[in-house]
Amino acid sequence: MAELQHKIVLDESQLPTRWYNLVPDLPSPPPPPLHPGTLQPVGPADLAPLFPDDLIAQEVTGERYVEIPGEVLDVYRLWRPSPLYRAHRLEKALGTPARIYYKYEGVSPAGSHKPNTAVPQAYYNASAGVRRLTTETGAGQWGTALAFACAQFGLDCEVWQVGASYDQKPYRRIAMETYGATVHRSPSELTASGRSIRAGDAHHPGSLGIAISEAVEVAAGDPETRYALGSVLNHVLLHQTVIGEEALLQFAAVGEVPDVIVGCTGGGSNFGGLTFPFLREKLAGRMSPVIQAVEPASCPSLTRGTYAYDFGDTAGMTPLLKMHTLGHDFVPDPIHAGGLRYHGMSPLLSHVYELGLIEALALPQTECFAAGLQFARTEGIIPAPEPTHAVAACIREALACRESGEEKVILTALCGHGHFDMPAYAAYLADEMTDEDVTDERLAPSLDALPTVPA
Ligand SMILES: *Cc1c(COP(=O)(O)O)cnc(C)c1O
């Protein structure tokens, strides 16, 4: 019997040594972030209370490649290069002629792609003499990743965890505390922005936007503290491109070229990280994959949001970002894919979408969890709730191939495992998971409250 190759691995010497910046390869640059007071593009001085100089420089760099520091590569080597898998067993179960590949980021210490950026962010902050990092976390993945990264570089880490997730997932909090972080339920009593929300509802489920406001407020008020964001910003997507660079090498190793690439989008970082190196190849005419972003139907920023300047947080403390947004005070339903509950989208990814270089699709969570179960029962890995969205889209594509007989090569990012997400699987298995029908009336109030920015 022929042996099936499940796993395509690279050796350590093939670990990418530079991150890829898509911006110089685009036909036009993304619109700049604006200062909410002056409505002028923000300068480095505006960002200095929140981020160290090296990360501010990466945020605006026009260089195509950025060298990865040796200290960062040393930590990456704990789990990178990550494996690419061919999903033979899922293909067989689907009866599809398509060939499905997934790049698995669940092998990292935190169980997701998030350490790819947490590690360099902690490194650059520590190098700049910062003592403490604050951040928010939704599903808990980012908080865990930053707690791990801070432990590597001797930084204190303080995390505001979205209330709904804090209540549902005590083990995520304990994982962060195990790495040495301090964790608060958001909205908290510790910040003015938290207190103002709690005044209206002491048991508010929170949102990423609110938790960001709290973490930013604390960082801005202490010169030894900076803030770290796990998605959305250019430097975060830049760091994540190690995923796509490795996947390109792995595809070359098996002599394949993807026809379709699908990934889930919360703030856009695992998606951008996987797809931007492939987009570089596409823009250079070397391949032509269809690239599709998948978001939850209950938080559909790309498919139903407005492309406009909006705040990155709920209290309106961040610069204005031009992005696909549902409005900064939109509070999505407490859906199970906590990492996809963000009102906005990476400005760079939003711009790429506006340029027509990628497509987007919104899926209901029950279809996603059905896909997650099928994946677990065939491939063995229990996906985090977020990438079940990518898996569901991948299955739709593979089933379409079964109808048409096309032998497409499909690539997806399995950006994390779901070992901490058992309450979500429990709800699905008990048949208690429902799909929210997001009406236009539900979206209207926050979309109508977007800040006014003259063209
Ligand atoms: C954080 C997270 C997401 C959403 O964030 P992106 O920036 O869109 O990648 C998706 N999946 C997992 C596993 C996450 O931890």
mmCIF file of N, CA and C in Angstrom, residues 128-225:
data_model
loop_
_atom_site.group_PDB
_atom_site.id
_atom_site.type_symbol
_atom_site.label_atom_id
_atom_site.label_comp_id
_atom_site.label_asym_id
_atom_site.label_seq_id
_atom_site.Cartn_x
_atom_site.Cartn_y
_atom_site.Cartn_z
ATOM 1 N N ALA A 128 13.741 48.365 24.744
ATOM 2 C CA ALA A 128 13.560 49.812 24.925
ATOM 3 C C ALA A 128 13.466 50.183 26.412
ATOM 4 N N GLY A 129 13.639 49.198 27.312
ATOM 5 C CA GLY A 129 13.633 49.515 28.743
ATOM 6 C C GLY A 129 12.250 49.557 29.382
ATOM 7 N N VAL A 130 11.234 49.119 28.657
ATOM 8 C CA VAL A 130 9.870 49.085 29.215
ATOM 9 C C VAL A 130 9.805 48.011 30.307
ATOM 10 N N ARG A 131 9.015 48.253 31.365
ATOM 11 C CA ARG A 131 8.934 47.300 32.477
ATOM 12 C C ARG A 131 7.680 46.419 32.424
ATOM 13 N N ARG A 132 6.573 47.002 31.887
ATOM 14 C CA ARG A 132 5.296 46.284 31.956
ATOM 15 C C ARG A 132 4.520 46.471 30.649
ATOM 16 N N LEU A 133 3.841 45.426 30.195
ATOM 17 C CA LEU A 133 2.943 45.536 29.045
ATOM 18 C C LEU A 133 1.504 45.314 29.502
ATOM 19 N N THR A 134 0.596 46.115 28.955
ATOM 20 C CA THR A 134 -0.835 45.866 29.186
ATOM 21 C C THR A 134 -1.455 45.423 27.871
ATOM 22 N N THR A 135 -2.512 44.653 27.977
ATOM 23 C CA THR A 135 -3.230 44.256 26.771
ATOM 24 C C THR A 135 -4.648 43.802 27.109
ATOM 25 N N GLU A 136 -5.407 43.557 26.047
ATOM 26 C CA GLU A 136 -6.741 42.972 26.181
ATOM 27 C C GLU A 136 -6.666 41.544 25.657
ATOM 28 N N THR A 137 -7.641 40.732 26.013
ATOM 29 C CA THR A 137 -7.749 39.441 25.342
ATOM 30 C C THR A 137 -9.215 39.076 25.218
ATOM 31 N N GLY A 138 -9.565 38.449 24.088
ATOM 32 C CA GLY A 138 -10.957 38.052 23.866
ATOM 33 C C GLY A 138 -11.106 36.606 24.280
ATOM 34 N N ALA A 139 -10.765 35.703 23.389
ATOM 35 C CA ALA A 139 -10.865 34.275 23.678
ATOM 36 C C ALA A 139 -9.819 33.839 24.698
ATOM 37 N N GLY A 140 -8.810 34.659 24.914
ATOM 38 C CA GLY A 140 -7.743 34.304 25.850
ATOM 39 C C GLY A 140 -6.452 33.906 25.166
ATOM 40 N N GLN A 141 -6.522 33.712 23.852
ATOM 41 C CA GLN A 141 -5.339 33.292 23.094
ATOM 42 C C GLN A 141 -4.248 34.358 23.114
ATOM 43 N N TRP A 142 -4.642 35.595 22.871
ATOM 44 C CA TRP A 142 -3.635 36.658 22.808
ATOM 45 C C TRP A 142 -3.033 36.895 24.184
ATOM 46 N N GLY A 143 -3.862 36.917 25.216
ATOM 47 C CA GLY A 143 -3.344 37.122 26.568
ATOM 48 C C GLY A 143 -2.352 36.028 26.940
ATOM 49 N N THR A 144 -2.657 34.789 26.571
ATOM 50 C CA THR A 144 -1.756 33.678 26.876
ATOM 51 C C THR A 144 -0.433 33.851 26.129
ATOM 52 N N ALA A 145 -0.539 34.237 24.864
ATOM 53 C CA ALA A 145 0.670 34.413 24.048
ATOM 54 C C ALA A 145 1.549 35.526 24.612
ATOM 55 N N LEU A 146 0.923 36.650 24.987
ATOM 56 C CA LEU A 146 1.732 37.763 25.495
ATOM 57 C C LEU A 146 2.314 37.424 26.866
ATOM 58 N N ALA A 147 1.546 36.709 27.688
ATOM 59 C CA ALA A 147 2.057 36.309 29.006
ATOM 60 C C ALA A 147 3.300 35.431 28.833
ATOM 61 N N PHE A 148 3.221 34.487 27.890
ATOM 62 C CA PHE A 148 4.385 33.627 27.596
ATOM 63 C C PHE A 148 5.577 34.464 27.117
ATOM 64 N N ALA A 149 5.303 35.396 26.178
ATOM 65 C CA ALA A 149 6.383 36.201 25.591
ATOM 66 C C ALA A 149 7.020 37.108 26.649
ATOM 67 N N CYS A 150 6.183 37.701 27.518
ATOM 68 C CA CYS A 150 6.723 38.572 28.574
ATOM 69 C C CYS A 150 7.619 37.762 29.509
ATOM 70 N N ALA A 151 7.239 36.516 29.779
ATOM 71 C CA ALA A 151 8.058 35.665 30.646
ATOM 72 C C ALA A 151 9.439 35.423 30.015
ATOM 73 N N GLN A 152 9.490 35.379 28.666
ATOM 74 C CA GLN A 152 10.772 35.157 27.985
ATOM 75 C C GLN A 152 11.729 36.336 28.147
ATOM 76 N N PHE A 153 11.144 37.546 28.261
ATOM 77 C CA PHE A 153 12.002 38.743 28.266
ATOM 78 C C PHE A 153 11.913 39.535 29.584
ATOM 79 N N GLY A 154 11.376 38.911 30.638
ATOM 80 C CA GLY A 154 11.392 39.539 31.961
ATOM 81 C C GLY A 154 10.480 40.743 32.119
ATOM 82 N N LEU A 155 9.367 40.791 31.386
ATOM 83 C CA LEU A 155 8.431 41.909 31.506
ATOM 84 C C LEU A 155 7.226 41.506 32.356
ATOM 85 N N ASP A 156 6.656 42.468 33.104
ATOM 86 C CA ASP A 156 5.363 42.229 33.746
ATOM 87 C C ASP A 156 4.271 42.320 32.680
ATOM 88 N N CYS A 157 3.199 41.564 32.879
ATOM 89 C CA CYS A 157 2.131 41.524 31.873
ATOM 90 C C CYS A 157 0.784 41.645 32.586
ATOM 91 N N GLU A 158 -0.036 42.603 32.168
ATOM 92 C CA GLU A 158 -1.343 42.795 32.793
ATOM 93 C C GLU A 158 -2.418 42.736 31.697
ATOM 94 N N VAL A 159 -3.384 41.857 31.894
ATOM 95 C CA VAL A 159 -4.342 41.535 30.826
ATOM 96 C C VAL A 159 -5.770 41.854 31.250
ATOM 97 N N TRP A 160 -6.513 42.571 30.404
ATOM 98 C CA TRP A 160 -7.953 42.741 30.593
ATOM 99 C C TRP A 160 -8.662 41.732 29.696
ATOM 100 N N GLN A 161 -9.319 40.770 30.319
ATOM 101 C CA GLN A 161 -9.977 39.704 29.557
ATOM 102 C C GLN A 161 -11.476 40.031 29.429
ATOM 103 N N VAL A 162 -11.982 39.962 28.204
ATOM 104 C CA VAL A 162 -13.405 40.229 27.942
ATOM 105 C C VAL A 162 -14.261 39.392 28.908
ATOM 106 N N GLY A 163 -15.200 40.074 29.592
ATOM 107 C CA GLY A 163 -15.979 39.445 30.652
ATOM 108 C C GLY A 163 -16.589 38.102 30.274
ATOM 109 N N ALA A 164 -17.230 38.037 29.084
ATOM 110 C CA ALA A 164 -17.912 36.802 28.678
ATOM 111 C C ALA A 164 -16.921 35.632 28.640
ATOM 112 N N SER A 165 -15.716 35.911 28.157
ATOM 113 C CA SER A 165 -14.709 34.872 28.023
ATOM 114 C C SER A 165 -14.102 34.531 29.392
ATOM 115 N N TYR A 166 -13.909 35.566 30.233
ATOM 116 C CA TYR A 166 -13.390 35.364 31.590
ATOM 117 C C TYR A 166 -14.311 34.405 32.357
ATOM 118 N N ASP A 167 -15.634 34.590 32.181
ATOM 119 C CA ASP A 167 -16.598 33.753 32.892
ATOM 120 C C ASP A 167 -16.649 32.326 32.333
ATOM 121 N N GLN A 168 -16.550 32.229 30.966
ATOM 122 C CA GLN A 168 -16.712 30.914 30.324
ATOM 123 C C GLN A 168 -15.442 30.067 30.376
ATOM 124 N N LYS A 169 -14.281 30.744 30.469
ATOM 125 C CA LYS A 169 -13.027 30.022 30.260
ATOM 126 C C LYS A 169 -12.017 30.253 31.378
ATOM 127 N N PRO A 170 -12.297 29.765 32.576
ATOM 128 C CA PRO A 170 -11.355 29.997 33.678
ATOM 129 C C PRO A 170 -9.961 29.439 33.388
ATOM 130 N N TYR A 171 -9.866 28.386 32.586
ATOM 131 C CA TYR A 171 -8.546 27.792 32.369
ATOM 132 C C TYR A 171 -7.638 28.676 31.534
ATOM 133 N N ARG A 172 -8.227 29.511 30.671
ATOM 134 C CA ARG A 172 -7.390 30.468 29.938
ATOM 135 C C ARG A 172 -6.744 31.446 30.911
ATOM 136 N N ARG A 173 -7.559 31.929 31.877
ATOM 137 C CA ARG A 173 -7.003 32.860 32.865
ATOM 138 C C ARG A 173 -5.872 32.172 33.640
ATOM 139 N N ILE A 174 -6.091 30.928 34.018
ATOM 140 C CA ILE A 174 -5.074 30.236 34.816
ATOM 141 C C ILE A 174 -3.804 30.014 33.994
ATOM 142 N N ALA A 175 -3.957 29.765 32.686
ATOM 143 C CA ALA A 175 -2.776 29.624 31.834
ATOM 144 C C ALA A 175 -1.979 30.932 31.822
ATOM 145 N N MET A 176 -2.683 32.066 31.706
ATOM 146 C CA MET A 176 -1.987 33.366 31.714
ATOM 147 C C MET A 176 -1.280 33.573 33.050
ATOM 148 N N GLU A 177 -1.959 33.233 34.147
ATOM 149 C CA GLU A 177 -1.355 33.395 35.467
ATOM 150 C C GLU A 177 -0.165 32.453 35.652
ATOM 151 N N THR A 178 -0.254 31.277 35.053
ATOM 152 C CA THR A 178 0.863 30.329 35.124
ATOM 153 C C THR A 178 2.114 30.924 34.479
ATOM 154 N N TYR A 179 1.910 31.658 33.374
ATOM 155 C CA TYR A 179 3.047 32.332 32.723
ATOM 156 C C TYR A 179 3.459 33.599 33.478
ATOM 157 N N GLY A 180 2.715 33.964 34.529
ATOM 158 C CA GLY A 180 3.130 35.107 35.363
ATOM 159 C C GLY A 180 2.329 36.374 35.175
ATOM 160 N N ALA A 181 1.269 36.349 34.353
ATOM 161 C CA ALA A 181 0.496 37.566 34.096
ATOM 162 C C ALA A 181 -0.545 37.816 35.193
ATOM 163 N N THR A 182 -1.002 39.073 35.291
ATOM 164 C CA THR A 182 -2.129 39.446 36.142
ATOM 165 C C THR A 182 -3.333 39.653 35.222
ATOM 166 N N VAL A 183 -4.480 39.073 35.581
ATOM 167 C CA VAL A 183 -5.640 39.108 34.686
ATOM 168 C C VAL A 183 -6.833 39.777 35.372
ATOM 169 N N HIS A 184 -7.491 40.698 34.671
ATOM 170 C CA HIS A 184 -8.687 41.369 35.193
ATOM 171 C C HIS A 184 -9.887 41.067 34.296
ATOM 172 N N ARG A 185 -11.067 40.919 34.903
ATOM 173 C CA ARG A 185 -12.289 40.797 34.113
ATOM 174 C C ARG A 185 -12.641 42.198 33.593
ATOM 175 N N SER A 186 -12.896 42.288 32.268
ATOM 176 C CA SER A 186 -13.248 43.579 31.666
ATOM 177 C C SER A 186 -14.733 43.579 31.281
ATOM 178 N N PRO A 187 -15.487 44.659 31.556
ATOM 179 C CA PRO A 187 -15.062 45.936 32.140
ATOM 180 C C PRO A 187 -14.731 45.827 33.625
ATOM 181 N N SER A 188 -13.657 46.535 34.029
ATOM 182 C CA SER A 188 -13.187 46.472 35.405
ATOM 183 C C SER A 188 -13.403 47.806 36.114
ATOM 184 N N GLU A 189 -13.188 47.779 37.423
ATOM 185 C CA GLU A 189 -13.274 49.006 38.233
ATOM 186 C C GLU A 189 -11.958 49.783 38.195
ATOM 187 N N LEU A 190 -10.937 49.236 37.507
ATOM 188 C CA LEU A 190 -9.596 49.819 37.604
ATOM 189 C C LEU A 190 -9.382 50.998 36.666
ATOM 190 N N THR A 191 -10.276 51.193 35.709
ATOM 191 C CA THR A 191 -10.087 52.258 34.722
ATOM 192 C C THR A 191 -11.363 53.095 34.605
ATOM 193 N N ALA A 192 -11.195 54.335 34.150
ATOM 194 C CA ALA A 192 -12.367 55.199 33.944
ATOM 195 C C ALA A 192 -13.271 54.589 32.873
ATOM 196 N N SER A 193 -12.654 54.033 31.792
ATOM 197 C CA SER A 193 -13.506 53.478 30.723
ATOM 198 C C SER A 193 -14.275 52.256 31.220
ATOM 199 N N GLY A 194 -13.647 51.423 32.050
ATOM 200 C CA GLY A 194 -14.343 50.261 32.601
ATOM 201 C C GLY A 194 -15.470 50.682 33.533
ATOM 202 N N ARG A 195 -15.171 51.656 34.402
ATOM 203 C CA ARG A 195 -16.190 52.102 35.366
ATOM 204 C C ARG A 195 -17.410 52.702 34.660
ATOM 205 N N SER A 196 -17.179 53.426 33.561
ATOM 206 C CA SER A 196 -18.325 54.066 32.891
ATOM 207 C C SER A 196 -19.250 53.014 32.291
ATOM 208 N N ILE A 197 -18.713 51.902 31.806
ATOM 209 C CA ILE A 197 -19.564 50.829 31.265
ATOM 210 C C ILE A 197 -20.268 50.098 32.412
ATOM 211 N N ARG A 198 -19.541 49.840 33.486
ATOM 212 C CA ARG A 198 -20.126 49.109 34.623
ATOM 213 C C ARG A 198 -21.234 49.898 35.314
ATOM 214 N N ALA A 199 -21.165 51.223 35.205
ATOM 215 C CA ALA A 199 -22.224 52.040 35.809
ATOM 216 C C ALA A 199 -23.576 51.688 35.194
ATOM 217 N N GLY A 200 -23.571 51.348 33.901
ATOM 218 C CA GLY A 200 -24.823 50.984 33.238
ATOM 219 C C GLY A 200 -25.207 49.527 33.460
ATOM 220 N N ASP A 201 -24.219 48.648 33.662
ATOM 221 C CA ASP A 201 -24.494 47.213 33.757
ATOM 222 C C ASP A 201 -23.294 46.546 34.435
ATOM 223 N N ALA A 202 -23.474 46.225 35.716
ATOM 224 C CA ALA A 202 -22.357 45.701 36.514
ATOM 225 C C ALA A 202 -21.880 44.336 35.997
ATOM 226 N N HIS A 203 -22.745 43.611 35.261
ATOM 227 C CA HIS A 203 -22.345 42.291 34.749
ATOM 228 C C HIS A 203 -22.176 42.307 33.231
ATOM 229 N N HIS A 204 -21.832 43.465 32.707
ATOM 230 C CA HIS A 204 -21.643 43.620 31.265
ATOM 231 C C HIS A 204 -20.711 42.526 30.735
ATOM 232 N N PRO A 205 -21.089 41.853 29.589
ATOM 233 C CA PRO A 205 -20.246 40.771 29.066
ATOM 234 C C PRO A 205 -18.928 41.264 28.477
ATOM 235 N N GLY A 206 -18.804 42.593 28.326
ATOM 236 C CA GLY A 206 -17.569 43.143 27.782
ATOM 237 C C GLY A 206 -17.467 42.952 26.285
ATOM 238 N N SER A 207 -16.416 43.516 25.716
ATOM 239 C CA SER A 207 -16.118 43.342 24.297
ATOM 240 C C SER A 207 -14.641 43.653 24.130
ATOM 241 N N LEU A 208 -14.096 43.254 22.978
ATOM 242 C CA LEU A 208 -12.683 43.563 22.739
ATOM 243 C C LEU A 208 -12.455 45.060 22.763
ATOM 244 N N GLY A 209 -13.408 45.822 22.187
ATOM 245 C CA GLY A 209 -13.261 47.281 22.134
ATOM 246 C C GLY A 209 -13.142 47.891 23.523
ATOM 247 N N ILE A 210 -13.944 47.382 24.471
ATOM 248 C CA ILE A 210 -13.905 47.906 25.844
ATOM 249 C C ILE A 210 -12.588 47.514 26.523
ATOM 250 N N ALA A 211 -12.192 46.263 26.353
ATOM 251 C CA ALA A 211 -10.963 45.790 26.996
ATOM 252 C C ALA A 211 -9.743 46.551 26.454
ATOM 253 N N ILE A 212 -9.757 46.887 25.152
ATOM 254 C CA ILE A 212 -8.664 47.677 24.572
ATOM 255 C C ILE A 212 -8.615 49.046 25.254
ATOM 256 N N SER A 213 -9.792 49.674 25.424
ATOM 257 C CA SER A 213 -9.821 50.991 26.078
ATOM 258 C C SER A 213 -9.151 50.913 27.450
ATOM 259 N N GLU A 214 -9.443 49.871 28.202
ATOM 260 C CA GLU A 214 -8.892 49.760 29.552
ATOM 261 C C GLU A 214 -7.366 49.597 29.522
ATOM 262 N N ALA A 215 -6.888 48.703 28.657
ATOM 263 C CA ALA A 215 -5.443 48.456 28.590
ATOM 264 C C ALA A 215 -4.690 49.683 28.085
ATOM 265 N N VAL A 216 -5.271 50.397 27.097
ATOM 266 C CA VAL A 216 -4.639 51.607 26.550
ATOM 267 C C VAL A 216 -4.598 52.694 27.622
ATOM 268 N N GLU A 217 -5.699 52.842 28.365
ATOM 269 C CA GLU A 217 -5.771 53.875 29.399
ATOM 270 C C GLU A 217 -4.656 53.687 30.438
ATOM 271 N N VAL A 218 -4.445 52.452 30.865
ATOM 272 C CA VAL A 218 -3.428 52.192 31.882
ATOM 273 C C VAL A 218 -2.022 52.432 31.315
ATOM 274 N N ALA A 219 -1.773 51.991 30.072
ATOM 275 C CA ALA A 219 -0.448 52.191 29.473
ATOM 276 C C ALA A 219 -0.157 53.675 29.274
ATOM 277 N N ALA A 220 -1.167 54.417 28.812
ATOM 278 C CA ALA A 220 -0.951 55.840 28.523
ATOM 279 C C ALA A 220 -0.655 56.614 29.812
ATOM 280 N N GLY A 221 -1.098 56.094 30.956
ATOM 281 C CA GLY A 221 -0.918 56.797 32.222
ATOM 282 C C GLY A 221 0.352 56.431 32.976
ATOM 283 N N ASP A 222 1.222 55.579 32.430
ATOM 284 C CA ASP A 222 2.420 55.156 33.156
ATOM 285 C C ASP A 222 3.612 55.108 32.201
ATOM 286 N N PRO A 223 4.643 55.930 32.440
ATOM 287 C CA PRO A 223 5.784 55.991 31.510
ATOM 288 C C PRO A 223 6.574 54.683 31.393
ATOM 289 N N GLU A 224 6.462 53.779 32.369
ATOM 290 C CA GLU A 224 7.217 52.521 32.281
ATOM 291 C C GLU A 224 6.392 51.390 31.661
ATOM 292 N N THR A 225 5.157 51.736 31.274
ATOM 293 C CA THR A 225 4.253 50.728 30.734
ATOM 294 C C THR A 225 3.926 51.051 29.283
#
